[in-house]
Coordinates of C-alpha atoms in Angstrom, one line a residue:
X1 CA 28.3 -11.8 -7.6
X2 CA 29.5 -8.7 -9.3
X3 CA 29.0 -5.4 -7.8
X4 CA 28.2 -3.7 -11.4
X5 CA 25.4 -6.8 -11.4
X6 CA 24.2 -6.5 -8.5
X7 CA 23.5 -2.6 -8.9
X8 CA 22.1 -3.5 -12.3
X9 CA 19.4 -5.5 -10.4
X10 CA 18.7 -3.1 -7.7
X11 CA 18.5 -0.1 -10.5
X12 CA 15.9 -2.3 -11.8
X13 CA 13.8 -3.9 -8.8
X14 CA 13.7 -0.1 -7.8
X15 CA 12.2 0.8 -11.1
X16 CA 9.7 -1.5 -11.2
X17 CA 9.2 -1.1 -7.4
X18 CA 8.7 2.3 -8.2
X19 CA 6.3 2.0 -11.8
X20 CA 4.3 -0.3 -9.1
X21 CA 4.5 1.7 -6.4
X22 CA 2.6 4.4 -8.7
X23 CA 0.2 2.1 -9.8
X24 CA -1.6 1.2 -6.3
X25 CA -1.0 4.5 -4.3
X26 CA -0.5 6.6 -6.7
X27 CA 1.4 9.7 -8.0
X28 CA 0.5 11.6 -5.9
X29 CA 1.0 10.4 -2.7
X30 CA 4.9 9.4 -4.0
X31 CA 5.2 12.7 -5.4
X32 CA 4.5 14.1 -2.1
X33 CA 6.5 10.8 -0.5
X34 CA 9.7 11.4 -2.6
X35 CA 9.1 15.3 -2.3
X36 CA 9.8 14.9 1.5
X37 CA 12.5 12.8 1.5
X38 CA 15.6 13.5 3.6
X39 CA 18.8 12.2 3.4
X40 CA 17.7 10.4 6.7
X41 CA 15.0 8.6 5.3
X42 CA 16.4 8.5 1.6
X43 CA 17.7 4.2 2.4
X44 CA 14.8 3.9 4.0
X45 CA 12.4 4.9 0.9
X46 CA 15.1 3.4 -1.5
X47 CA 14.6 -0.4 0.6
X48 CA 10.9 0.0 0.3
X49 CA 10.7 0.7 -3.5
X50 CA 12.5 -1.4 -4.4
X51 CA 11.7 -5.0 -1.6
X52 CA 8.2 -4.0 -1.3
X53 CA 6.9 -2.3 -4.6
X54 CA 9.2 -3.6 -6.3
X55 CA 9.7 -7.5 -5.1
X56 CA 6.7 -8.4 -2.9
X57 CA 3.7 -6.0 -4.9
X58 CA 5.5 -7.7 -8.5
X59 CA 4.9 -11.4 -7.8
X60 CA 2.8 -13.2 -9.9
X61 CA 0.9 -15.8 -7.5
X62 CA -1.3 -13.0 -6.0
X63 CA -3.5 -10.5 -8.1
X64 CA -3.1 -6.3 -7.0
X65 CA -6.8 -6.9 -5.4
X66 CA -5.9 -10.0 -3.3
X67 CA -2.8 -8.6 -1.8
X68 CA -4.6 -4.8 -1.2
X69 CA -7.2 -7.0 0.8
X70 CA -4.2 -9.2 2.5
X71 CA -2.6 -6.3 3.2
X72 CA -5.8 -3.7 4.8
X73 CA -6.2 -6.9 7.0
X74 CA -2.9 -7.3 8.2
X75 CA -2.4 -3.2 8.8
X76 CA -5.8 -3.7 10.8
X77 CA -4.6 -6.2 12.8
X78 CA -1.6 -4.9 13.7
X79 CA -3.2 -1.2 14.4
X80 CA -0.9 1.2 11.6
X81 CA -3.8 3.4 11.1
X82 CA -2.3 5.8 9.0
X83 CA -1.7 2.7 6.5
X84 CA -4.7 1.7 6.6
X85 CA -6.1 4.2 5.7
X86 CA -3.5 4.6 2.5
X87 CA -4.5 1.0 1.3
X88 CA -8.5 1.8 1.9
X89 CA -7.5 3.9 -0.4
X90 CA -5.4 2.4 -2.4
X91 CA -8.1 0.2 -3.2
X92 CA -9.1 3.0 -5.8
X93 CA -6.3 1.5 -7.9
X94 CA -6.1 -2.5 -7.4
X95 CA -9.9 -3.4 -7.6
X96 CA -10.5 -4.7 -4.1
X97 CA -14.0 -3.6 -3.2
X98 CA -16.2 -2.5 -0.7
X99 CA -17.5 -5.7 0.0
X100 CA -13.4 -7.1 0.4
X101 CA -12.3 -4.7 2.6
X102 CA -15.4 -5.0 5.4
X103 CA -14.8 -9.5 4.7
X104 CA -11.7 -8.6 5.5
X105 CA -12.3 -6.7 8.5
X106 CA -14.6 -8.9 9.7
X107 CA -11.8 -11.0 9.7
X108 CA -10.1 -8.6 11.5
X109 CA -12.6 -8.1 14.3
X110 CA -12.8 -12.5 14.9
X111 CA -9.5 -12.8 14.7
X112 CA -7.4 -10.1 16.1
X113 CA -10.4 -8.5 18.5
X114 CA -13.3 -6.5 18.4
X115 CA -11.5 -3.2 19.2
X116 CA -9.1 -3.4 16.3
X117 CA -11.8 -4.3 14.0
X118 CA -14.1 -1.3 15.1
X119 CA -11.4 1.2 14.7
X120 CA -10.9 -0.3 11.4
X121 CA -13.8 -0.2 9.9
X122 CA -14.0 4.0 11.6
X123 CA -10.7 4.3 9.0
X124 CA -12.7 2.1 5.9
X125 CA -15.5 4.5 6.2
X126 CA -13.6 7.3 6.8
X127 CA -11.0 6.8 3.6
X128 CA -14.2 5.4 1.7
X129 CA -15.6 9.1 2.1
X130 CA -12.5 11.0 1.0
X131 CA -13.1 8.4 -2.4
X132 CA -16.7 9.3 -2.7
X133 CA -15.6 13.1 -2.2
X134 CA -12.7 13.2 -4.6
X135 CA -14.9 11.3 -7.2
X136 CA -16.9 14.1 -7.0
X137 CA -14.9 16.6 -7.0
X138 CA -12.8 14.8 -10.4
X139 CA -10.0 14.3 -8.3
X140 CA -10.0 10.1 -9.0

């Protein structure tokens, strides 16, 4: 494939990825990450924007809600607490409900262990409280 064709595909995937990333995580989060980007992580940010958000999250087999539930369960099972909280906060944009999250975390507790489930439940409660506080302030 010619270099210019690959570059155009990459630019298309980046633009699609940025749009999807903003739709799922919100403008404030993406703007904060973009503002903190340096030469050190620029390539990494481009990579995840193109591949995670521009390819995986734009697929047509699973809905955003379903992808959100799967991602939350994976982040909880793997102990990625910051990413877990971020994806729980993103449920306001993906359509995953508190019930969806609770059920996913019950699966985590059974299949990945009670400590992982316990930690994830604590993080989810905190994230949902933050969502509620932001809604009360009219920030969502």
